[in-house]
Amino acid sequence: MTVWTRRRLLTSAATAVSAAGLATAAAPPARAAGATARPGDADVADALRALPGLRLIEERQDAEPGYRHFVLGLRQPVDHNDPAAGAFEQRLTLLHTAADRPTVLFSTGYQAVLIPRRTEPAVLLGANQLQVEHRYFGVSRPAAPGYTHLTIRQAADDHHRVVRLFRRLYPGAWISTGGSKGGMTSVYHRRFHPHDVVGTVVHSAPNNVDDRDDSAYLRFLETVGTAAGREALKAAQRAILLRRADLVARYEAWAAATGDTFRLVGSADKALEIAVLRAPFMFWQRGTPADVAAVPGPGATADELYTWLDGTAGLALYADTTARNYIPYWYQIGTQLGYGRFPTAHLADLLRHPGAAEPRSFVPRDIPLRFDQDAMPDIDRWVRRRGSRLLFVNGTQDPAVAEHFHPGGPDSRMLWVPGGNHGADLADLSPADRKWAEDALVRWAGSAG
């Protein structure tokens, strides 16, 4: 459940963007603190209040010079095909610099984050940035119980309504971006509304085309890194399960001390087993080969094993306080997005909970999980055959993209960060690939003029 704040974003616009081809020749957005505001800046709050269905919740005083940071709520239909189904308020955030600059549509795929940090496209283009919280996450939750209307199409329609509304304020070029599940969300939006933006930058987005075939994930985890590193991880998994009683007791003591419980998953024992199964995947997703040295070896104490597992797989993720916030994530995984399996042969004699690391463990039993086998193949076909101006950036050591997108449309490309993990950024690319990516963003933004 990787969110954008774990990815390294550019801190400055190292590449100057030519004004040629953009909607106007506005000055670069960053200005020294205390400088005079541009004409119209003072009116943006009034302009936001005038947009139908939009509520200005707060203007936060934490934006970098040249920007204003707004927290907004937009009234959205629960079902875009049935107005009678009701409405909910979707959380948005806006980093505004000027109406005549490009705008970046940013998705985390989860709840919105309030840190006023610009994405790489926003930095490069000196753009406004509009973040959309995914429906059913954070505070963007319909009142009706269940998740019937949590589908990739409904979320894409949310984004479509956002773009149509905010074009009244920002008529220039729009670029979309996101990482991990946010990148997936950006692709799904383009599939159903391909002309809402002029281009999309996608970081580390899985593409589980056939949920019945997990061979790519299994093969990746059995070949990534070195043989010694993989064996060290397997040995640590076994050592933890061999000392299960001690570690579960510590896990339960942590939960009691923090007021947490394991009602959703079922028990601390099951939660620990899930964390152990996921540990190699999450190790490679966030770590590097250098981190293999910190994997507990023979003779490690129970405390050392517990601390390593917690730091690698995040034990709080499987207890109720956090796990309940991610029920919609697991619902999506179990109904449309799909999920990969993990190697278990080396642990077969130590496992107690068959099928523990599956979406059903994290979704209440009274909520149906019926998997749509057609959803991801449809997305994959569109990306391969028709998706244009799609830039995918992946790390070669990221298990999440063992199954990845294959863009085949005009002006689209897949770029790889050698040795990169789930935090692969444009800044990590080779000089030649980074230049192509930056040139593509400027070209796409200019095409809207």
Coordinates of C-alpha atoms in Angstrom, one line a residue:
M1 CA 0.0 0.0 0.0
T2 CA 2.5 2.5 -1.2
V3 CA 1.5 6.1 -1.3
W4 CA 3.2 9.0 -3.0
T5 CA 5.0 10.5 0.1
R6 CA 7.4 7.5 0.0
R7 CA 8.6 8.4 -3.4
R8 CA 11.3 11.0 -3.9
L9 CA 10.1 14.0 -5.7
L10 CA 12.1 16.6 -7.4
T11 CA 12.8 19.6 -5.2
S12 CA 13.5 22.1 -7.9
A13 CA 12.9 22.6 -11.6
A14 CA 16.3 22.0 -12.9
T15 CA 15.1 22.1 -16.5
A16 CA 13.8 25.4 -17.9
V17 CA 10.5 25.0 -19.7
S18 CA 10.2 27.0 -22.9
A19 CA 7.1 29.2 -23.1
A20 CA 6.7 28.4 -26.8
G21 CA 3.6 26.2 -27.4
L22 CA 2.1 26.8 -23.9
A23 CA -1.2 28.7 -23.5
T24 CA 0.6 31.9 -22.6
A25 CA 4.2 33.1 -22.0
A26 CA 3.6 33.5 -18.2
A27 CA 6.7 34.0 -16.0
P28 CA 8.0 30.9 -14.1
P29 CA 5.7 30.3 -11.1
A30 CA 8.2 30.3 -8.2
R31 CA 8.8 33.8 -6.8
A32 CA 10.6 35.0 -3.7
A33 CA 8.6 35.1 -0.5
G34 CA 7.0 38.5 0.0
A35 CA 7.0 39.3 -3.7
T36 CA 3.9 40.9 -5.2
A37 CA 1.2 38.4 -6.2
R38 CA 0.2 38.2 -9.8
P39 CA -3.0 39.8 -11.0
G40 CA -5.9 37.4 -10.3
D41 CA -4.1 35.4 -7.6
A42 CA -6.2 37.1 -4.9
D43 CA -9.4 36.1 -6.7
V44 CA -8.7 32.3 -7.0
A45 CA -10.5 31.6 -3.7
D46 CA -13.6 33.4 -5.0
A47 CA -13.3 31.6 -8.3
L48 CA -13.2 28.2 -6.5
R49 CA -16.3 29.1 -4.4
A50 CA -18.1 29.9 -7.6
L51 CA -17.6 26.4 -9.1
P52 CA -20.9 24.4 -8.8
G53 CA -20.8 21.6 -6.2
L54 CA -17.4 22.7 -4.8
R55 CA -16.7 23.6 -1.2
L56 CA -13.6 25.5 -0.2
I57 CA -12.8 23.8 3.1
E58 CA -9.6 25.5 4.0
E59 CA -6.7 27.5 2.7
R60 CA -3.6 26.1 4.4
Q61 CA -0.6 28.4 5.0
D62 CA 2.1 25.9 4.2
A63 CA 2.6 26.2 0.4
E64 CA 6.0 27.0 -1.1
P65 CA 6.6 30.5 -2.5
G66 CA 4.6 31.1 -5.6
Y67 CA 1.8 28.7 -4.6
R68 CA -1.4 28.7 -2.6
H69 CA -2.7 25.5 -1.0
F70 CA -6.4 24.8 -0.8
V71 CA -8.4 21.9 0.7
L72 CA -11.6 21.3 -1.2
G73 CA -14.7 19.2 -1.2
L74 CA -16.6 18.3 -4.4
R75 CA -20.1 16.8 -4.5
Q76 CA -20.0 13.6 -6.6
P77 CA -22.6 11.1 -7.6
V78 CA -22.3 7.8 -5.8
D79 CA -23.3 6.2 -9.1
H80 CA -22.5 8.2 -12.3
N81 CA -25.2 6.2 -14.1
D82 CA -27.9 6.8 -11.6
P83 CA -28.4 10.3 -10.0
A84 CA -31.0 8.8 -7.6
A85 CA -28.3 6.7 -5.9
G86 CA -27.2 9.8 -3.9
A87 CA -24.0 11.8 -3.6
F88 CA -20.9 12.1 -1.5
E89 CA -18.2 14.7 -1.0
Q90 CA -14.9 13.9 -2.5
R91 CA -11.8 15.5 -1.0
L92 CA -9.5 17.4 -3.3
T93 CA -6.4 19.5 -2.7
L94 CA -5.1 22.3 -5.0
L95 CA -1.7 23.8 -5.3
H96 CA -2.5 27.0 -7.3
T97 CA 0.2 29.1 -9.0
A98 CA -1.6 30.8 -11.9
A99 CA -4.6 30.1 -14.1
D100 CA -2.5 30.4 -17.3
R101 CA -0.1 27.6 -16.3
P102 CA -0.6 23.9 -17.1
T103 CA -2.3 21.7 -14.5
V104 CA -1.3 18.3 -13.2
L105 CA -4.0 15.9 -12.1
F106 CA -2.5 13.8 -9.3
S107 CA -3.8 10.6 -7.8
T108 CA -2.5 8.5 -4.9
G109 CA -5.2 5.8 -5.5
Y110 CA -5.9 6.1 -1.7
Q111 CA -6.6 8.9 0.7
A112 CA -5.4 12.4 -0.1
V113 CA -2.2 13.7 1.5
L114 CA -2.1 17.2 2.8
I115 CA 1.7 17.7 2.4
P116 CA 1.9 20.5 -0.2
R117 CA 4.6 18.7 -2.3
R118 CA 4.6 19.0 -6.0
T119 CA 5.0 16.0 -8.3
E120 CA 7.8 15.9 -10.9
P121 CA 5.6 17.0 -13.8
A122 CA 4.3 19.9 -11.7
V123 CA 7.9 21.0 -10.9
L124 CA 9.1 20.6 -14.4
L125 CA 6.1 22.5 -16.0
G126 CA 5.7 25.1 -13.2
A127 CA 2.1 23.8 -13.1
N128 CA -0.9 23.9 -10.8
Q129 CA -1.5 20.6 -9.1
L130 CA -4.9 19.2 -8.3
Q131 CA -5.0 16.0 -6.2
V132 CA -8.1 13.8 -6.1
E133 CA -8.7 11.5 -3.2
H134 CA -10.0 8.1 -4.4
R135 CA -13.6 7.3 -3.8
Y136 CA -14.2 5.2 -0.6
F137 CA -10.8 6.3 0.9
G138 CA -10.1 8.9 3.5
V139 CA -13.1 11.1 4.0
S140 CA -14.5 10.5 0.4
R141 CA -16.9 7.8 1.5
P142 CA -20.5 7.4 0.4
A143 CA -22.9 7.0 3.4
A144 CA -24.5 3.7 2.2
P145 CA -22.8 0.6 3.5
G146 CA -20.9 -1.7 1.2
Y147 CA -18.7 -1.0 -1.8
T148 CA -21.0 -1.7 -4.7
H149 CA -20.0 1.5 -6.5
L150 CA -16.3 1.1 -5.9
T151 CA -15.2 0.3 -9.5
I152 CA -12.5 1.5 -11.7
R153 CA -15.1 3.0 -14.1
Q154 CA -16.9 5.0 -11.3
A155 CA -13.5 6.3 -10.1
A156 CA -12.6 7.3 -13.7
D157 CA -15.9 9.1 -14.0
D158 CA -15.0 11.0 -10.7
H159 CA -11.8 12.2 -12.3
H160 CA -13.6 13.1 -15.5
R161 CA -16.1 15.4 -13.6
V162 CA -13.1 17.0 -11.8
V163 CA -11.3 17.8 -15.0
R164 CA -14.5 19.2 -16.7
L165 CA -15.2 21.4 -13.7
F166 CA -11.7 22.8 -13.1
R167 CA -11.1 23.5 -16.8
R168 CA -13.2 26.6 -16.2
L169 CA -10.3 27.9 -14.1
Y170 CA -7.4 26.2 -15.8
P171 CA -8.0 26.0 -19.6
G172 CA -4.4 25.1 -20.5
A173 CA -2.7 21.7 -20.8
W174 CA -3.5 19.0 -18.3
I175 CA -1.1 16.2 -17.4
S176 CA -2.1 13.3 -15.1
T177 CA 0.3 11.4 -12.8
G178 CA 0.4 8.9 -10.0
G179 CA 2.6 6.2 -8.4
S180 CA 1.7 2.6 -7.6
K181 CA -2.1 2.4 -7.1
G182 CA -2.3 6.1 -8.0
G183 CA -0.6 5.3 -11.3
M184 CA -3.1 2.5 -11.9
T185 CA -5.9 5.0 -11.2
S186 CA -4.4 7.4 -13.7
V187 CA -4.3 4.7 -16.4
Y188 CA -7.9 3.7 -15.8
H189 CA -9.0 7.3 -16.0
R190 CA -7.3 7.6 -19.4
R191 CA -8.9 4.3 -20.6
F192 CA -12.4 5.7 -20.1
H193 CA -11.8 9.4 -20.7
P194 CA -8.7 9.4 -23.0
H195 CA -9.0 13.1 -23.9
D196 CA -9.3 14.6 -20.5
V197 CA -5.5 15.1 -20.3
V198 CA -2.8 15.5 -22.9
G199 CA -0.5 12.9 -21.3
T200 CA 0.1 10.7 -18.3
V201 CA 3.2 9.8 -16.3
V202 CA 2.8 6.5 -14.4
H203 CA 5.3 5.3 -11.7
S204 CA 5.5 1.7 -10.5
A205 CA 2.0 0.6 -11.5
P206 CA 1.2 -3.1 -11.5
N207 CA -0.8 -4.6 -14.3
N208 CA -2.3 -7.9 -13.2
V209 CA -3.9 -8.9 -16.5
D210 CA -4.9 -12.5 -15.5
D211 CA -5.5 -12.9 -11.8
R212 CA -5.4 -16.7 -12.2
D213 CA -1.8 -16.6 -13.4
D214 CA 0.7 -15.5 -10.8
S215 CA 3.8 -17.0 -12.5
A216 CA 5.4 -13.7 -13.2
Y217 CA 5.4 -12.6 -9.6
L218 CA 6.6 -16.0 -8.3
R219 CA 9.4 -16.1 -10.9
F220 CA 10.4 -12.6 -10.0
L221 CA 10.7 -13.3 -6.3
E222 CA 12.7 -16.5 -7.1
T223 CA 15.2 -14.6 -9.3
V224 CA 15.5 -11.0 -7.9
G225 CA 18.8 -10.0 -6.3
T226 CA 21.4 -12.7 -5.5
A227 CA 20.8 -16.3 -4.5
A228 CA 22.4 -15.6 -1.1
G229 CA 20.1 -12.6 -0.6
R230 CA 17.0 -14.7 -1.4
E231 CA 18.1 -17.5 0.9
A232 CA 18.7 -15.0 3.7
L233 CA 15.1 -13.8 3.4
K234 CA 13.7 -17.4 3.3
A235 CA 15.8 -18.3 6.4
A236 CA 14.5 -15.2 8.2
Q237 CA 10.9 -16.2 7.4
R238 CA 11.4 -19.6 8.7
A239 CA 13.2 -18.4 11.9
I240 CA 10.2 -16.1 12.6
L241 CA 7.6 -18.9 12.2
L242 CA 9.7 -21.2 14.3
R243 CA 9.5 -18.7 17.1
R244 CA 5.9 -17.9 16.3
A245 CA 4.7 -18.1 19.9
D246 CA 7.2 -15.6 21.2
L247 CA 6.6 -13.1 18.4
V248 CA 2.8 -13.5 18.5
A249 CA 2.9 -12.7 22.2
R250 CA 4.9 -9.6 21.5
Y251 CA 2.5 -8.6 18.7
E252 CA -0.4 -9.0 21.0
A253 CA 1.3 -7.0 23.7
W254 CA 1.9 -4.2 21.3
A255 CA -1.8 -4.3 20.3
A256 CA -3.0 -4.2 23.9
A257 CA -0.7 -1.3 24.7
T258 CA -1.9 0.7 21.7
G259 CA -5.6 -0.3 22.0
D260 CA -5.6 -2.2 18.8
T261 CA -7.3 -5.5 17.9
F262 CA -7.3 -8.2 15.2
R263 CA -11.0 -8.7 14.7
L264 CA -10.9 -8.1 10.9
V265 CA -8.0 -10.5 10.2
G266 CA -9.0 -12.9 13.0
S267 CA -6.0 -13.1 15.2
A268 CA -2.5 -11.9 15.8
D269 CA -1.2 -15.3 14.8
K270 CA -2.8 -15.1 11.4
A271 CA -1.7 -11.4 11.0
L272 CA 1.9 -12.4 11.8
E273 CA 1.7 -15.2 9.2
I274 CA 0.5 -12.8 6.5
A275 CA 3.3 -10.4 7.3
V276 CA 5.8 -13.2 7.1
L277 CA 4.5 -14.3 3.7
R278 CA 4.5 -10.7 2.3
A279 CA 8.0 -9.9 3.7
P280 CA 10.2 -10.7 0.7
F281 CA 7.8 -8.9 -1.7
M282 CA 7.8 -5.8 0.5
F283 CA 11.6 -6.1 1.1
W284 CA 12.4 -5.8 -2.6
Q285 CA 9.6 -3.3 -3.2
R286 CA 11.3 -0.8 -0.8
G287 CA 14.8 -2.1 -0.3
T288 CA 18.0 -2.5 -2.2
P289 CA 20.6 -5.3 -2.4
A290 CA 22.6 -3.5 0.2
D291 CA 19.8 -4.0 2.7
V292 CA 20.3 -7.8 2.6
A293 CA 23.1 -7.3 5.1
A294 CA 20.5 -6.2 7.7
V295 CA 18.3 -9.4 7.3
P296 CA 18.5 -11.3 10.6
G297 CA 20.8 -14.3 10.3
P298 CA 21.3 -17.5 12.3
G299 CA 21.3 -16.8 16.0
A300 CA 19.1 -13.7 15.7
T301 CA 17.1 -13.0 18.9
A302 CA 13.3 -12.8 18.9
D303 CA 13.5 -9.0 19.4
E304 CA 15.7 -8.7 16.3
L305 CA 13.4 -10.9 14.2
Y306 CA 10.3 -8.9 15.3
T307 CA 11.9 -5.6 14.7
W308 CA 13.1 -6.6 11.2
L309 CA 9.6 -8.0 10.3
D310 CA 7.9 -4.9 11.5
G311 CA 10.3 -2.6 9.6
T312 CA 9.9 -4.7 6.4
A313 CA 6.3 -5.8 6.3
G314 CA 4.7 -3.2 8.7
L315 CA 2.9 -5.1 11.4
A316 CA 0.5 -2.3 12.1
L317 CA -1.0 -2.8 8.6
Y318 CA -2.7 -6.0 9.7
A319 CA -4.3 -4.7 13.0
D320 CA -7.7 -3.2 12.9
T321 CA -6.9 0.5 13.3
T322 CA -5.0 0.6 10.0
A323 CA -6.5 -2.4 8.3
R324 CA -10.0 -1.0 8.4
N325 CA -8.9 2.1 6.5
Y326 CA -7.7 -0.2 3.7
I327 CA -10.8 -2.4 3.3
P328 CA -11.6 -0.5 0.1
Y329 CA -8.1 -1.3 -1.2
W330 CA -8.6 -5.0 -0.6
Y331 CA -12.1 -4.9 -2.0
Q332 CA -10.7 -3.5 -5.3
I333 CA -8.0 -6.1 -5.3
G334 CA -10.6 -8.9 -4.8
T335 CA -13.1 -7.6 -7.3
Q336 CA -11.1 -6.1 -10.2
L337 CA -7.4 -5.3 -9.7
G338 CA -6.2 -8.8 -8.8
Y339 CA -3.4 -9.9 -6.5
G340 CA -0.2 -12.0 -6.8
R341 CA 0.8 -15.0 -4.7
F342 CA 4.1 -15.5 -2.8
P343 CA 6.5 -18.4 -2.7
T344 CA 5.5 -20.7 0.1
A345 CA 7.2 -24.1 -0.5
H346 CA 10.0 -23.3 1.9
L347 CA 7.4 -22.6 4.7
A348 CA 4.9 -25.3 4.0
D349 CA 5.5 -27.2 7.2
L350 CA 5.1 -24.0 9.3
L351 CA 1.9 -22.4 7.9
R352 CA -1.3 -22.6 9.9
H353 CA -3.7 -20.4 7.9
P354 CA -4.3 -21.6 4.3
G355 CA -5.0 -18.7 2.0
A356 CA -4.3 -16.1 4.7
A357 CA -2.6 -13.6 2.4
E358 CA -5.7 -13.1 0.2
P359 CA -8.1 -10.1 -0.1
R360 CA -10.8 -12.0 1.7
S361 CA -8.8 -11.8 5.0
F362 CA -9.1 -8.0 4.9
V363 CA -12.7 -7.6 3.8
P364 CA -15.6 -8.3 6.2
R365 CA -17.4 -11.5 5.3
D366 CA -20.8 -9.8 4.8
I367 CA -19.3 -7.9 1.8
P368 CA -19.3 -10.0 -1.3
L369 CA -16.1 -10.4 -3.4
R370 CA -17.0 -11.3 -7.0
F371 CA -14.0 -11.0 -9.3
D372 CA -14.5 -9.4 -12.7
Q373 CA -12.2 -11.3 -15.0
D374 CA -12.7 -8.8 -17.9
A375 CA -11.7 -5.5 -16.2
M376 CA -7.9 -5.7 -16.4
P377 CA -7.6 -7.4 -19.8
D378 CA -9.7 -4.5 -21.2
I379 CA -7.3 -2.0 -19.7
D380 CA -4.3 -3.9 -20.9
R381 CA -5.7 -4.0 -24.5
W382 CA -6.3 -0.3 -24.5
V383 CA -2.8 0.5 -23.3
R384 CA -1.2 -1.8 -25.9
R385 CA -3.3 -0.7 -28.8
R386 CA -4.8 2.7 -28.4
G387 CA -3.3 4.5 -25.4
S388 CA -1.3 7.6 -26.5
R389 CA 1.1 9.8 -24.6
L390 CA 1.6 7.3 -21.8
L391 CA 5.0 7.3 -20.0
F392 CA 5.6 4.4 -17.6
V393 CA 8.6 4.6 -15.2
N394 CA 9.5 1.3 -13.4
G395 CA 12.4 0.0 -11.3
T396 CA 14.0 -3.2 -12.4
Q397 CA 14.0 -4.6 -8.9
D398 CA 10.4 -3.8 -8.1
P399 CA 8.3 -7.0 -7.7
A400 CA 5.1 -4.9 -8.1
V401 CA 5.8 -4.5 -11.8
A402 CA 6.7 -8.2 -12.4
E403 CA 3.6 -7.8 -14.6
H404 CA 3.7 -4.4 -16.1
F405 CA 2.0 -2.3 -18.8
H406 CA 3.2 -2.5 -22.4
P407 CA 2.3 0.8 -24.1
G408 CA 2.0 0.6 -27.8
G409 CA 0.1 3.7 -28.8
P410 CA 1.6 6.9 -30.3
D411 CA 4.2 8.8 -28.3
S412 CA 4.2 6.3 -25.4
R413 CA 7.1 4.6 -23.8
M414 CA 8.2 2.4 -20.9
L415 CA 11.4 3.5 -19.1
W416 CA 13.3 1.5 -16.6
V417 CA 15.5 2.6 -13.6
P418 CA 18.3 0.0 -13.4
G419 CA 18.3 -1.4 -9.8
G420 CA 15.3 0.8 -9.0
N421 CA 12.5 -0.2 -6.6
H422 CA 8.9 0.9 -6.1
G423 CA 10.1 4.5 -5.6
A424 CA 11.5 4.9 -9.2
D425 CA 11.3 8.5 -10.3
L426 CA 12.2 10.5 -13.5
A427 CA 15.2 11.8 -11.5
D428 CA 16.5 8.2 -11.3
L429 CA 16.5 7.5 -15.0
S430 CA 19.6 7.5 -17.2
P431 CA 20.4 10.9 -18.6
A432 CA 19.1 10.0 -22.0
D433 CA 15.9 8.5 -20.7
R434 CA 15.3 11.4 -18.4
K435 CA 15.8 13.9 -21.2
W436 CA 13.3 12.0 -23.3
A437 CA 10.8 12.0 -20.5
E438 CA 11.2 15.8 -19.8
D439 CA 11.1 16.6 -23.5
A440 CA 7.9 14.6 -23.8
L441 CA 6.2 16.5 -20.9
V442 CA 7.1 19.8 -22.5
R443 CA 5.9 18.6 -25.9
W444 CA 2.6 17.3 -24.5
A445 CA 2.0 20.5 -22.6
G446 CA 2.8 22.6 -25.6
S447 CA 0.4 20.5 -27.8
A448 CA -2.6 22.0 -25.9
G449 CA -1.9 25.5 -27.1

